[in-house]
Amino acid sequence: MNEPIAVAPAAADSIAADKGWSAELRATFALAWPLVVAQLAQNALTTTDVIMLGWLGPTYLAAGTLATTFLMPFFLFGVGIVGAVAPLVAQARGARDIKAVRRVVRQGLWAAIMLAVLMIPLLLQIRPIFGLLGQDPAVTVMAEQFIQLAVWMLFPALAIIALRSMLSAFDATRVILVITVGGVLFNAAANYVLIFGHYGFPRLELRGSAIATVLTNLLMFGMMLAYVLRQRRFKRFYVLMRFWTPDWPRFREIFRIGIPIGLTVLAEVGLFTAAALFMGRLGTNEVAAHAIAMQCASMAFMVPLGLGIAATVRVGRAYGSGDLEGIRKAGWTAFMLGTGFMALSCTLFLTIGPLIVSWFLDPRAPENANALALAASFLVIAGIFQLVDGAQVVAAHALRGLSDTKVPMLFAILGYWVVGLPIAYALGFVVGWRGVGIWIGLASGLAFVAVVLVARFAMRQRLGLLRPR
Protein backbone atom coordinates (compact mmCIF):
# COMPACT_ATOMS: atom_id res chain seq x y z
CA MET A 1 0.00 0.00 0.00
CA ASN A 2 1.38 3.41 -0.95
CA GLU A 3 1.90 6.12 1.64
CA PRO A 4 1.55 9.53 -0.07
CA ILE A 5 3.16 12.45 1.69
CA ALA A 6 3.65 16.11 0.95
CA VAL A 7 7.02 16.63 -0.71
CA ALA A 8 8.62 20.02 -0.16
CA PRO A 9 9.30 21.65 -3.51
CA ALA A 10 12.62 23.18 -4.51
CA ALA A 11 12.96 26.71 -5.82
CA ALA A 12 12.58 25.61 -9.42
CA ASP A 13 9.99 22.99 -8.61
CA SER A 14 6.67 24.47 -9.65
CA ILE A 15 4.54 22.59 -12.14
CA ALA A 16 3.98 24.65 -15.24
CA ALA A 17 0.23 24.74 -14.87
CA ASP A 18 0.58 26.72 -11.65
CA LYS A 19 2.55 29.68 -12.98
CA GLY A 20 2.48 29.59 -16.76
CA TRP A 21 4.96 29.40 -19.62
CA SER A 22 7.59 31.76 -18.20
CA ALA A 23 7.79 29.76 -14.96
CA GLU A 24 8.11 26.53 -16.94
CA LEU A 25 10.85 28.08 -19.05
CA ARG A 26 12.82 29.10 -15.96
CA ALA A 27 12.26 25.74 -14.25
CA THR A 28 13.34 23.75 -17.31
CA PHE A 29 16.43 25.89 -17.83
CA ALA A 30 17.42 25.67 -14.15
CA LEU A 31 17.05 21.89 -14.26
CA ALA A 32 18.75 21.40 -17.63
CA TRP A 33 21.87 23.57 -17.67
CA PRO A 34 23.82 21.52 -15.09
CA LEU A 35 22.83 18.36 -16.98
CA VAL A 36 24.14 19.85 -20.24
CA VAL A 37 27.49 20.74 -18.66
CA ALA A 38 27.62 17.33 -16.94
CA GLN A 39 27.08 15.60 -20.30
CA LEU A 40 29.95 17.61 -21.77
CA ALA A 41 32.11 16.68 -18.79
CA GLN A 42 31.15 13.01 -19.26
CA ASN A 43 32.48 13.26 -22.82
CA ALA A 44 35.69 14.67 -21.38
CA LEU A 45 36.25 11.40 -19.46
CA THR A 46 36.58 9.48 -22.72
CA THR A 47 38.54 12.29 -24.35
CA THR A 48 41.11 12.17 -21.53
CA ASP A 49 41.60 8.44 -22.04
CA VAL A 50 42.04 8.90 -25.80
CA ILE A 51 44.56 11.72 -25.42
CA MET A 52 46.74 9.92 -22.88
CA LEU A 53 46.68 6.59 -24.69
CA GLY A 54 47.64 8.53 -27.82
CA TRP A 55 50.75 9.71 -25.99
CA LEU A 56 51.80 6.04 -25.69
CA GLY A 57 51.56 5.58 -29.45
CA PRO A 58 49.11 4.60 -32.20
CA THR A 59 49.11 0.89 -31.31
CA TYR A 60 48.00 1.59 -27.75
CA LEU A 61 45.40 4.07 -28.97
CA ALA A 62 44.07 1.54 -31.49
CA ALA A 63 43.84 -1.16 -28.81
CA GLY A 64 42.09 1.15 -26.37
CA THR A 65 39.71 2.37 -29.07
CA LEU A 66 38.82 -1.18 -30.12
CA ALA A 67 38.22 -2.20 -26.52
CA THR A 68 36.04 0.84 -25.85
CA THR A 69 34.11 0.29 -29.09
CA PHE A 70 33.38 -3.26 -27.93
CA LEU A 71 32.37 -2.16 -24.42
CA MET A 72 30.19 0.85 -25.27
CA PRO A 73 27.15 -0.86 -26.86
CA PHE A 74 26.76 -3.10 -23.80
CA PHE A 75 27.15 -0.14 -21.47
CA LEU A 76 24.74 2.10 -23.37
CA PHE A 77 22.12 -0.65 -23.48
CA GLY A 78 22.42 -0.92 -19.70
CA VAL A 79 22.20 2.86 -19.34
CA GLY A 80 18.94 2.81 -21.30
CA ILE A 81 17.42 0.17 -19.03
CA VAL A 82 18.52 1.70 -15.71
CA GLY A 83 17.59 5.14 -17.06
CA ALA A 84 13.92 4.09 -16.73
CA VAL A 85 14.35 5.05 -13.08
CA ALA A 86 14.13 8.75 -14.08
CA PRO A 87 10.52 8.84 -15.39
CA LEU A 88 9.31 6.42 -12.72
CA VAL A 89 10.77 8.50 -9.88
CA ALA A 90 9.48 11.71 -11.48
CA GLN A 91 5.98 10.22 -11.70
CA ALA A 92 6.18 9.03 -8.08
CA ARG A 93 7.26 12.49 -7.04
CA GLY A 94 4.37 14.05 -8.91
CA ALA A 95 2.05 11.67 -7.07
CA ARG A 96 3.82 12.53 -3.75
CA ASP A 97 4.53 8.86 -3.09
CA ILE A 98 7.69 8.56 -0.99
CA LYS A 99 7.59 4.78 -0.74
CA ALA A 100 7.45 4.41 -4.54
CA VAL A 101 10.55 6.63 -4.87
CA ARG A 102 12.53 4.38 -2.53
CA ARG A 103 11.34 1.19 -4.19
CA VAL A 104 12.04 2.39 -7.74
CA VAL A 105 15.57 3.53 -6.90
CA ARG A 106 16.27 0.31 -5.00
CA GLN A 107 15.09 -1.82 -7.92
CA GLY A 108 17.12 0.39 -10.26
CA LEU A 109 20.22 -0.56 -8.28
CA TRP A 110 19.12 -4.20 -8.50
CA ALA A 111 18.84 -3.83 -12.28
CA ALA A 112 22.33 -2.29 -12.45
CA ILE A 113 23.82 -5.23 -10.54
CA MET A 114 21.99 -7.83 -12.62
CA LEU A 115 22.96 -6.25 -15.93
CA ALA A 116 26.62 -6.04 -14.92
CA VAL A 117 26.61 -9.71 -13.86
CA LEU A 118 25.14 -10.72 -17.23
CA MET A 119 27.34 -8.49 -19.38
CA ILE A 120 30.77 -9.11 -17.87
CA PRO A 121 31.10 -12.77 -19.02
CA LEU A 122 30.17 -11.71 -22.56
CA LEU A 123 32.65 -8.84 -22.60
CA LEU A 124 35.45 -11.11 -21.41
CA GLN A 125 35.10 -13.06 -24.67
CA ILE A 126 36.65 -10.18 -26.61
CA ARG A 127 39.58 -12.21 -27.96
CA PRO A 128 37.59 -14.98 -29.71
CA ILE A 129 35.02 -12.45 -30.95
CA PHE A 130 37.68 -10.14 -32.40
CA GLY A 131 39.39 -13.19 -33.89
CA LEU A 132 36.21 -14.05 -35.78
CA LEU A 133 35.99 -10.42 -36.97
CA GLY A 134 39.51 -10.56 -38.38
CA GLN A 135 41.09 -7.99 -36.08
CA ASP A 136 44.88 -7.81 -35.71
CA PRO A 137 45.91 -10.49 -33.15
CA ALA A 138 48.51 -8.31 -31.41
CA VAL A 139 46.11 -5.39 -31.00
CA THR A 140 43.39 -7.80 -29.86
CA VAL A 141 45.62 -9.12 -27.05
CA MET A 142 46.21 -5.54 -25.88
CA ALA A 143 42.50 -4.74 -26.09
CA GLU A 144 41.78 -7.83 -23.98
CA GLN A 145 44.17 -6.55 -21.30
CA PHE A 146 42.13 -3.35 -21.11
CA ILE A 147 38.73 -5.10 -21.09
CA GLN A 148 39.69 -7.60 -18.37
CA LEU A 149 39.91 -4.71 -15.91
CA ALA A 150 37.58 -2.10 -17.44
CA VAL A 151 34.51 -4.38 -17.32
CA TRP A 152 34.34 -3.95 -13.55
CA MET A 153 33.34 -0.33 -14.05
CA LEU A 154 29.88 -1.59 -15.06
CA PHE A 155 28.77 -2.10 -11.46
CA PRO A 156 29.39 1.48 -10.27
CA ALA A 157 28.72 3.13 -13.65
CA LEU A 158 25.23 1.64 -14.03
CA ALA A 159 24.45 2.26 -10.36
CA ILE A 160 25.38 5.91 -10.92
CA ILE A 161 22.60 6.09 -13.54
CA ALA A 162 20.00 4.97 -10.97
CA LEU A 163 21.14 7.57 -8.42
CA ARG A 164 21.55 10.28 -11.04
CA SER A 165 18.01 9.63 -12.23
CA MET A 166 16.72 10.13 -8.70
CA LEU A 167 18.68 13.36 -8.24
CA SER A 168 17.48 14.69 -11.60
CA ALA A 169 13.87 13.92 -10.72
CA PHE A 170 14.26 16.12 -7.62
CA ASP A 171 16.04 18.98 -9.47
CA ALA A 172 19.38 18.26 -7.73
CA THR A 173 21.31 18.55 -10.98
CA ARG A 174 24.05 20.83 -9.70
CA VAL A 175 25.43 18.09 -7.47
CA ILE A 176 25.49 15.81 -10.55
CA LEU A 177 27.57 18.46 -12.30
CA VAL A 178 29.99 18.86 -9.37
CA ILE A 179 30.49 15.10 -9.01
CA THR A 180 30.98 14.62 -12.77
CA VAL A 181 33.55 17.42 -13.01
CA GLY A 182 35.31 15.95 -9.97
CA GLY A 183 35.35 12.60 -11.76
CA VAL A 184 36.92 14.17 -14.85
CA LEU A 185 39.73 15.71 -12.79
CA PHE A 186 40.34 12.49 -10.85
CA ASN A 187 40.32 10.44 -14.07
CA ALA A 188 42.92 12.70 -15.66
CA ALA A 189 45.19 12.46 -12.61
CA ALA A 190 44.72 8.68 -12.26
CA ASN A 191 45.43 8.15 -15.96
CA TYR A 192 48.57 10.26 -15.74
CA VAL A 193 50.10 8.40 -12.80
CA LEU A 194 48.94 4.87 -13.69
CA ILE A 195 49.52 4.87 -17.46
CA PHE A 196 52.99 6.42 -17.31
CA GLY A 197 54.14 5.41 -13.82
CA HIS A 198 54.66 8.87 -12.32
CA TYR A 199 55.13 9.72 -8.64
CA GLY A 200 56.28 6.24 -7.68
CA PHE A 201 53.34 4.36 -9.24
CA PRO A 202 54.08 1.42 -11.58
CA ARG A 203 53.87 2.05 -15.32
CA LEU A 204 50.74 0.06 -16.27
CA GLU A 205 49.99 1.55 -19.72
CA LEU A 206 46.65 0.14 -21.02
CA ARG A 207 45.92 -1.56 -17.71
CA GLY A 208 46.53 1.76 -15.97
CA SER A 209 43.89 3.44 -18.11
CA ALA A 210 41.40 0.66 -17.33
CA ILE A 211 42.09 0.87 -13.59
CA ALA A 212 41.67 4.65 -13.72
CA THR A 213 38.27 4.18 -15.38
CA VAL A 214 37.12 1.74 -12.69
CA LEU A 215 38.41 3.92 -9.84
CA THR A 216 36.78 7.04 -11.30
CA ASN A 217 33.38 5.37 -11.50
CA LEU A 218 33.75 3.96 -7.98
CA LEU A 219 34.60 7.43 -6.69
CA MET A 220 31.65 9.06 -8.46
CA PHE A 221 29.26 6.36 -7.26
CA GLY A 222 30.54 6.69 -3.69
CA MET A 223 30.13 10.46 -3.74
CA MET A 224 26.63 10.25 -5.20
CA LEU A 225 25.53 7.55 -2.77
CA ALA A 226 26.93 9.49 0.20
CA TYR A 227 25.00 12.57 -0.94
CA VAL A 228 21.73 10.64 -1.27
CA LEU A 229 22.19 8.96 2.12
CA ARG A 230 23.34 12.00 4.08
CA GLN A 231 21.79 15.09 2.53
CA ARG A 232 18.71 16.12 4.49
CA ARG A 233 16.41 16.31 1.49
CA PHE A 234 17.19 12.75 0.33
CA LYS A 235 18.10 10.71 3.39
CA ARG A 236 14.41 10.58 4.40
CA PHE A 237 13.88 8.22 1.44
CA TYR A 238 16.14 5.54 3.01
CA VAL A 239 16.99 4.19 -0.44
CA LEU A 240 19.05 1.31 1.01
CA MET A 241 16.50 0.32 3.64
CA ARG A 242 15.70 -3.40 3.31
CA PHE A 243 17.82 -3.36 0.18
CA TRP A 244 17.56 -7.11 -0.43
CA THR A 245 13.76 -7.13 -0.16
CA PRO A 246 12.42 -7.71 -3.69
CA ASP A 247 9.77 -5.57 -5.33
CA TRP A 248 9.10 -7.58 -8.45
CA PRO A 249 6.36 -5.36 -9.98
CA ARG A 250 8.68 -2.33 -9.99
CA PHE A 251 11.66 -4.43 -11.09
CA ARG A 252 9.65 -5.63 -14.08
CA GLU A 253 8.41 -2.08 -14.75
CA ILE A 254 12.00 -0.83 -15.00
CA PHE A 255 12.75 -3.45 -17.65
CA ARG A 256 9.42 -2.93 -19.41
CA ILE A 257 10.19 0.76 -19.88
CA GLY A 258 13.98 0.48 -20.02
CA ILE A 259 14.56 -2.27 -22.58
CA PRO A 260 12.91 -0.24 -25.40
CA ILE A 261 15.05 2.76 -24.38
CA GLY A 262 18.19 0.61 -24.52
CA LEU A 263 17.24 -0.81 -27.92
CA THR A 264 16.49 2.70 -29.20
CA VAL A 265 19.98 3.80 -28.15
CA LEU A 266 21.52 0.72 -29.81
CA ALA A 267 19.60 1.40 -33.02
CA GLU A 268 20.97 4.94 -33.20
CA VAL A 269 24.51 3.91 -32.24
CA GLY A 270 24.33 1.15 -34.85
CA LEU A 271 23.34 3.63 -37.56
CA PHE A 272 26.32 5.86 -36.85
CA THR A 273 28.65 2.87 -36.61
CA ALA A 274 27.44 1.70 -40.02
CA ALA A 275 27.99 5.21 -41.41
CA ALA A 276 31.59 5.16 -40.12
CA LEU A 277 32.13 1.77 -41.80
CA PHE A 278 30.71 3.18 -45.04
CA MET A 279 33.17 6.06 -44.80
CA GLY A 280 35.99 3.54 -44.30
CA ARG A 281 35.17 2.08 -47.72
CA LEU A 282 35.60 5.52 -49.31
CA GLY A 283 39.07 6.38 -47.99
CA THR A 284 41.14 7.89 -45.21
CA ASN A 285 40.18 11.49 -45.96
CA GLU A 286 36.48 10.65 -45.76
CA VAL A 287 36.99 8.92 -42.41
CA ALA A 288 38.92 11.88 -41.00
CA ALA A 289 36.34 14.37 -42.30
CA HIS A 290 33.49 12.27 -40.92
CA ALA A 291 35.17 12.12 -37.50
CA ILE A 292 35.52 15.92 -37.43
CA ALA A 293 31.92 16.55 -38.44
CA MET A 294 30.65 13.95 -35.96
CA GLN A 295 32.67 15.50 -33.14
CA CYS A 296 31.16 18.92 -33.87
CA ALA A 297 27.64 17.48 -34.09
CA SER A 298 28.02 15.40 -30.92
CA MET A 299 29.23 18.36 -28.87
CA ALA A 300 26.22 20.42 -29.97
CA PHE A 301 23.96 17.41 -29.29
CA MET A 302 24.77 17.56 -25.55
CA VAL A 303 22.51 20.63 -25.18
CA PRO A 304 19.23 19.08 -26.44
CA LEU A 305 20.20 15.85 -24.68
CA GLY A 306 20.38 17.69 -21.35
CA LEU A 307 17.10 19.43 -22.16
CA GLY A 308 15.59 16.05 -23.05
CA ILE A 309 16.52 14.61 -19.65
CA ALA A 310 14.92 17.67 -18.07
CA ALA A 311 11.80 17.06 -20.21
CA THR A 312 11.56 13.49 -18.90
CA VAL A 313 11.58 14.80 -15.35
CA ARG A 314 9.17 17.72 -15.89
CA VAL A 315 6.72 15.71 -18.01
CA GLY A 316 6.94 12.72 -15.66
CA ARG A 317 6.23 14.85 -12.61
CA ALA A 318 3.22 16.49 -14.25
CA TYR A 319 1.99 13.09 -15.40
CA GLY A 320 2.33 11.65 -11.90
CA SER A 321 0.25 14.50 -10.46
CA GLY A 322 -2.39 14.25 -13.19
CA ASP A 323 -1.57 17.73 -14.52
CA LEU A 324 -2.36 17.63 -18.26
CA GLU A 325 -1.54 21.30 -18.76
CA GLY A 326 1.79 20.79 -17.01
CA ILE A 327 2.61 17.94 -19.40
CA ARG A 328 1.89 20.18 -22.38
CA LYS A 329 3.97 23.07 -21.14
CA ALA A 330 6.88 20.92 -19.99
CA GLY A 331 7.14 19.06 -23.30
CA TRP A 332 6.82 22.03 -25.61
CA THR A 333 9.10 24.26 -23.52
CA ALA A 334 11.93 21.72 -23.72
CA PHE A 335 11.23 21.27 -27.44
CA MET A 336 11.40 25.03 -28.03
CA LEU A 337 14.68 25.38 -26.12
CA GLY A 338 16.26 22.34 -27.80
CA THR A 339 15.37 23.26 -31.36
CA GLY A 340 16.19 26.91 -30.68
CA PHE A 341 19.74 26.01 -29.66
CA MET A 342 20.11 23.64 -32.61
CA ALA A 343 18.98 26.42 -34.95
CA LEU A 344 21.86 28.48 -33.57
CA SER A 345 24.39 25.67 -34.05
CA CYS A 346 22.97 25.07 -37.54
CA THR A 347 23.61 28.71 -38.39
CA LEU A 348 27.19 28.45 -37.13
CA PHE A 349 27.86 25.27 -39.12
CA LEU A 350 26.48 26.85 -42.30
CA THR A 351 28.29 30.18 -41.96
CA ILE A 352 31.69 29.38 -40.42
CA GLY A 353 32.02 25.66 -41.18
CA PRO A 354 35.50 25.96 -42.81
CA LEU A 355 36.79 27.87 -39.79
CA ILE A 356 35.40 25.26 -37.37
CA VAL A 357 37.00 22.30 -39.16
CA SER A 358 40.35 24.12 -39.29
CA TRP A 359 40.52 23.73 -35.49
CA PHE A 360 40.93 19.98 -35.99
CA LEU A 361 43.46 19.80 -38.83
CA ASP A 362 46.23 22.23 -39.75
CA PRO A 363 44.99 24.08 -42.86
CA ARG A 364 48.58 25.02 -43.73
CA ALA A 365 49.50 21.39 -44.40
CA PRO A 366 48.80 20.50 -48.06
CA GLU A 367 48.01 16.88 -47.20
CA ASN A 368 45.04 18.07 -45.09
CA ALA A 369 43.35 20.08 -47.85
CA ASN A 370 41.08 17.30 -49.13
CA ALA A 371 39.97 16.18 -45.65
CA LEU A 372 39.23 19.78 -44.65
CA ALA A 373 37.15 20.40 -47.78
CA LEU A 374 35.18 17.21 -47.17
CA ALA A 375 34.67 18.04 -43.49
CA ALA A 376 33.32 21.49 -44.40
CA SER A 377 30.87 19.94 -46.87
CA PHE A 378 29.75 17.39 -44.27
CA LEU A 379 29.24 20.20 -41.77
CA VAL A 380 26.75 21.85 -44.12
CA ILE A 381 24.61 18.70 -43.99
CA ALA A 382 25.27 18.47 -40.25
CA GLY A 383 23.71 21.92 -39.87
CA ILE A 384 20.37 20.63 -41.14
CA PHE A 385 20.99 17.41 -39.24
CA GLN A 386 21.20 19.48 -36.03
CA LEU A 387 17.59 20.63 -36.23
CA VAL A 388 16.07 17.18 -36.59
CA ASP A 389 18.50 15.57 -34.13
CA GLY A 390 17.53 18.08 -31.44
CA ALA A 391 13.83 17.60 -32.15
CA GLN A 392 13.93 13.80 -31.98
CA VAL A 393 15.92 13.57 -28.74
CA VAL A 394 13.69 16.04 -26.87
CA ALA A 395 10.50 14.40 -28.19
CA ALA A 396 11.77 10.91 -27.24
CA HIS A 397 12.59 12.03 -23.70
CA ALA A 398 9.27 13.83 -23.29
CA LEU A 399 7.48 10.60 -24.25
CA ARG A 400 9.60 8.70 -21.72
CA GLY A 401 8.14 10.97 -19.07
CA LEU A 402 4.79 9.37 -19.98
CA SER A 403 6.38 5.88 -19.78
CA ASP A 404 5.88 5.63 -23.56
CA THR A 405 8.96 3.82 -24.87
CA LYS A 406 7.90 0.78 -26.90
CA VAL A 407 6.33 2.53 -29.90
CA PRO A 408 9.11 5.20 -30.03
CA MET A 409 11.59 2.29 -30.12
CA LEU A 410 9.83 0.82 -33.15
CA PHE A 411 9.82 4.24 -34.85
CA ALA A 412 13.54 4.61 -34.12
CA ILE A 413 14.42 1.21 -35.60
CA LEU A 414 12.26 1.97 -38.64
CA GLY A 415 13.71 5.46 -39.11
CA TYR A 416 17.37 4.55 -38.60
CA TRP A 417 17.53 1.17 -40.33
CA VAL A 418 14.72 1.20 -42.91
CA VAL A 419 14.91 4.89 -43.90
CA GLY A 420 18.31 6.30 -42.93
CA LEU A 421 20.72 3.45 -43.67
CA PRO A 422 19.36 2.52 -47.14
CA ILE A 423 19.34 6.18 -48.19
CA ALA A 424 22.91 6.57 -46.94
CA TYR A 425 24.05 3.55 -48.94
CA ALA A 426 22.09 4.46 -52.08
CA LEU A 427 23.24 8.08 -52.20
CA GLY A 428 26.78 7.30 -51.08
CA PHE A 429 27.56 4.36 -53.37
CA VAL A 430 24.82 3.91 -56.01
CA VAL A 431 24.25 7.56 -56.89
CA GLY A 432 27.93 8.33 -56.21
CA TRP A 433 27.57 11.25 -53.79
CA ARG A 434 30.04 9.48 -51.48
CA GLY A 435 30.37 11.05 -48.01
CA VAL A 436 27.78 13.77 -48.62
CA GLY A 437 25.26 11.09 -49.59
CA ILE A 438 25.98 9.14 -46.41
CA TRP A 439 25.39 12.26 -44.30
CA ILE A 440 22.13 12.97 -46.14
CA GLY A 441 21.07 9.44 -45.23
CA LEU A 442 21.83 10.09 -41.56
CA ALA A 443 19.84 13.32 -41.65
CA SER A 444 16.93 11.57 -43.42
CA GLY A 445 16.69 8.86 -40.77
CA LEU A 446 16.78 11.39 -37.95
CA ALA A 447 14.21 13.58 -39.72
CA PHE A 448 11.78 10.67 -40.00
CA VAL A 449 12.17 9.83 -36.30
CA ALA A 450 11.83 13.50 -35.32
CA VAL A 451 8.59 13.98 -37.27
CA VAL A 452 6.85 10.87 -35.95
CA LEU A 453 7.94 11.37 -32.33
CA VAL A 454 6.94 15.04 -32.24
CA ALA A 455 3.61 14.11 -33.82
CA ARG A 456 3.14 11.36 -31.22
CA PHE A 457 3.72 13.79 -28.37
CA ALA A 458 1.35 16.31 -29.97
CA MET A 459 -1.33 13.58 -30.27
CA ARG A 460 -0.63 12.11 -26.79
CA GLN A 461 -4.22 12.48 -25.55
CA ARG A 462 -5.81 11.11 -28.69
CA LEU A 463 -3.46 8.12 -28.59
CA GLY A 464 -4.33 7.32 -25.00
CA LEU A 465 -0.90 8.12 -23.56
CA LEU A 466 -2.36 10.12 -20.66
CA ARG A 467 -4.18 7.31 -18.92
CA PRO A 468 -3.97 7.66 -15.11
CA ARG A 469 -1.06 5.82 -13.47
Coordinates of C-alpha atoms in Angstrom, one line a residue, residues 226-391:
A226 CA 26.9 9.5 0.2
Y227 CA 25.0 12.6 -0.9
V228 CA 21.7 10.6 -1.3
L229 CA 22.2 9.0 2.1
R230 CA 23.3 12.0 4.1
Q231 CA 21.8 15.1 2.5
R232 CA 18.7 16.1 4.5
R233 CA 16.4 16.3 1.5
F234 CA 17.2 12.7 0.3
K235 CA 18.1 10.7 3.4
R236 CA 14.4 10.6 4.4
F237 CA 13.9 8.2 1.4
Y238 CA 16.1 5.5 3.0
V239 CA 17.0 4.2 -0.4
L240 CA 19.0 1.3 1.0
M241 CA 16.5 0.3 3.6
R242 CA 15.7 -3.4 3.3
F243 CA 17.8 -3.4 0.2
W244 CA 17.6 -7.1 -0.4
T245 CA 13.8 -7.1 -0.2
P246 CA 12.4 -7.7 -3.7
D247 CA 9.8 -5.6 -5.3
W248 CA 9.1 -7.6 -8.5
P249 CA 6.4 -5.4 -10.0
R250 CA 8.7 -2.3 -10.0
F251 CA 11.7 -4.4 -11.1
R252 CA 9.6 -5.6 -14.1
E253 CA 8.4 -2.1 -14.7
I254 CA 12.0 -0.8 -15.0
F255 CA 12.8 -3.5 -17.6
R256 CA 9.4 -2.9 -19.4
I257 CA 10.2 0.8 -19.9
G258 CA 14.0 0.5 -20.0
I259 CA 14.6 -2.3 -22.6
P260 CA 12.9 -0.2 -25.4
I261 CA 15.0 2.8 -24.4
G262 CA 18.2 0.6 -24.5
L263 CA 17.2 -0.8 -27.9
T264 CA 16.5 2.7 -29.2
V265 CA 20.0 3.8 -28.1
L266 CA 21.5 0.7 -29.8
A267 CA 19.6 1.4 -33.0
E268 CA 21.0 4.9 -33.2
V269 CA 24.5 3.9 -32.2
G270 CA 24.3 1.2 -34.8
L271 CA 23.3 3.6 -37.6
F272 CA 26.3 5.9 -36.8
T273 CA 28.7 2.9 -36.6
A274 CA 27.4 1.7 -40.0
A275 CA 28.0 5.2 -41.4
A276 CA 31.6 5.2 -40.1
L277 CA 32.1 1.8 -41.8
F278 CA 30.7 3.2 -45.0
M279 CA 33.2 6.1 -44.8
G280 CA 36.0 3.5 -44.3
R281 CA 35.2 2.1 -47.7
L282 CA 35.6 5.5 -49.3
G283 CA 39.1 6.4 -48.0
T284 CA 41.1 7.9 -45.2
N285 CA 40.2 11.5 -46.0
E286 CA 36.5 10.7 -45.8
V287 CA 37.0 8.9 -42.4
A288 CA 38.9 11.9 -41.0
A289 CA 36.3 14.4 -42.3
H290 CA 33.5 12.3 -40.9
A291 CA 35.2 12.1 -37.5
I292 CA 35.5 15.9 -37.4
A293 CA 31.9 16.5 -38.4
M294 CA 30.6 14.0 -36.0
Q295 CA 32.7 15.5 -33.1
C296 CA 31.2 18.9 -33.9
A297 CA 27.6 17.5 -34.1
S298 CA 28.0 15.4 -30.9
M299 CA 29.2 18.4 -28.9
A300 CA 26.2 20.4 -30.0
F301 CA 24.0 17.4 -29.3
M302 CA 24.8 17.6 -25.6
V303 CA 22.5 20.6 -25.2
P304 CA 19.2 19.1 -26.4
L305 CA 20.2 15.8 -24.7
G306 CA 20.4 17.7 -21.3
L307 CA 17.1 19.4 -22.2
G308 CA 15.6 16.1 -23.1
I309 CA 16.5 14.6 -19.7
A310 CA 14.9 17.7 -18.1
A311 CA 11.8 17.1 -20.2
T312 CA 11.6 13.5 -18.9
V313 CA 11.6 14.8 -15.3
R314 CA 9.2 17.7 -15.9
V315 CA 6.7 15.7 -18.0
G316 CA 6.9 12.7 -15.7
R317 CA 6.2 14.8 -12.6
A318 CA 3.2 16.5 -14.2
Y319 CA 2.0 13.1 -15.4
G320 CA 2.3 11.7 -11.9
S321 CA 0.2 14.5 -10.5
G322 CA -2.4 14.2 -13.2
D323 CA -1.6 17.7 -14.5
L324 CA -2.4 17.6 -18.3
E325 CA -1.5 21.3 -18.8
G326 CA 1.8 20.8 -17.0
I327 CA 2.6 17.9 -19.4
R328 CA 1.9 20.2 -22.4
K329 CA 4.0 23.1 -21.1
A330 CA 6.9 20.9 -20.0
G331 CA 7.1 19.1 -23.3
W332 CA 6.8 22.0 -25.6
T333 CA 9.1 24.3 -23.5
A334 CA 11.9 21.7 -23.7
F335 CA 11.2 21.3 -27.4
M336 CA 11.4 25.0 -28.0
L337 CA 14.7 25.4 -26.1
G338 CA 16.3 22.3 -27.8
T339 CA 15.4 23.3 -31.4
G340 CA 16.2 26.9 -30.7
F341 CA 19.7 26.0 -29.7
M342 CA 20.1 23.6 -32.6
A343 CA 19.0 26.4 -34.9
L344 CA 21.9 28.5 -33.6
S345 CA 24.4 25.7 -34.0
C346 CA 23.0 25.1 -37.5
T347 CA 23.6 28.7 -38.4
L348 CA 27.2 28.5 -37.1
F349 CA 27.9 25.3 -39.1
L350 CA 26.5 26.8 -42.3
T351 CA 28.3 30.2 -42.0
I352 CA 31.7 29.4 -40.4
G353 CA 32.0 25.7 -41.2
P354 CA 35.5 26.0 -42.8
L355 CA 36.8 27.9 -39.8
I356 CA 35.4 25.3 -37.4
V357 CA 37.0 22.3 -39.2
S358 CA 40.3 24.1 -39.3
W359 CA 40.5 23.7 -35.5
F360 CA 40.9 20.0 -36.0
L361 CA 43.5 19.8 -38.8
D362 CA 46.2 22.2 -39.7
P363 CA 45.0 24.1 -42.9
R364 CA 48.6 25.0 -43.7
A365 CA 49.5 21.4 -44.4
P366 CA 48.8 20.5 -48.1
E367 CA 48.0 16.9 -47.2
N368 CA 45.0 18.1 -45.1
A369 CA 43.3 20.1 -47.8
N370 CA 41.1 17.3 -49.1
A371 CA 40.0 16.2 -45.7
L372 CA 39.2 19.8 -44.7
A373 CA 37.1 20.4 -47.8
L374 CA 35.2 17.2 -47.2
A375 CA 34.7 18.0 -43.5
A376 CA 33.3 21.5 -44.4
S377 CA 30.9 19.9 -46.9
F378 CA 29.7 17.4 -44.3
L379 CA 29.2 20.2 -41.8
V380 CA 26.7 21.9 -44.1
I381 CA 24.6 18.7 -44.0
A382 CA 25.3 18.5 -40.3
G383 CA 23.7 21.9 -39.9
I384 CA 20.4 20.6 -41.1
F385 CA 21.0 17.4 -39.2
Q386 CA 21.2 19.5 -36.0
L387 CA 17.6 20.6 -36.2
V388 CA 16.1 17.2 -36.6
D389 CA 18.5 15.6 -34.1
G390 CA 17.5 18.1 -31.4
A391 CA 13.8 17.6 -32.1

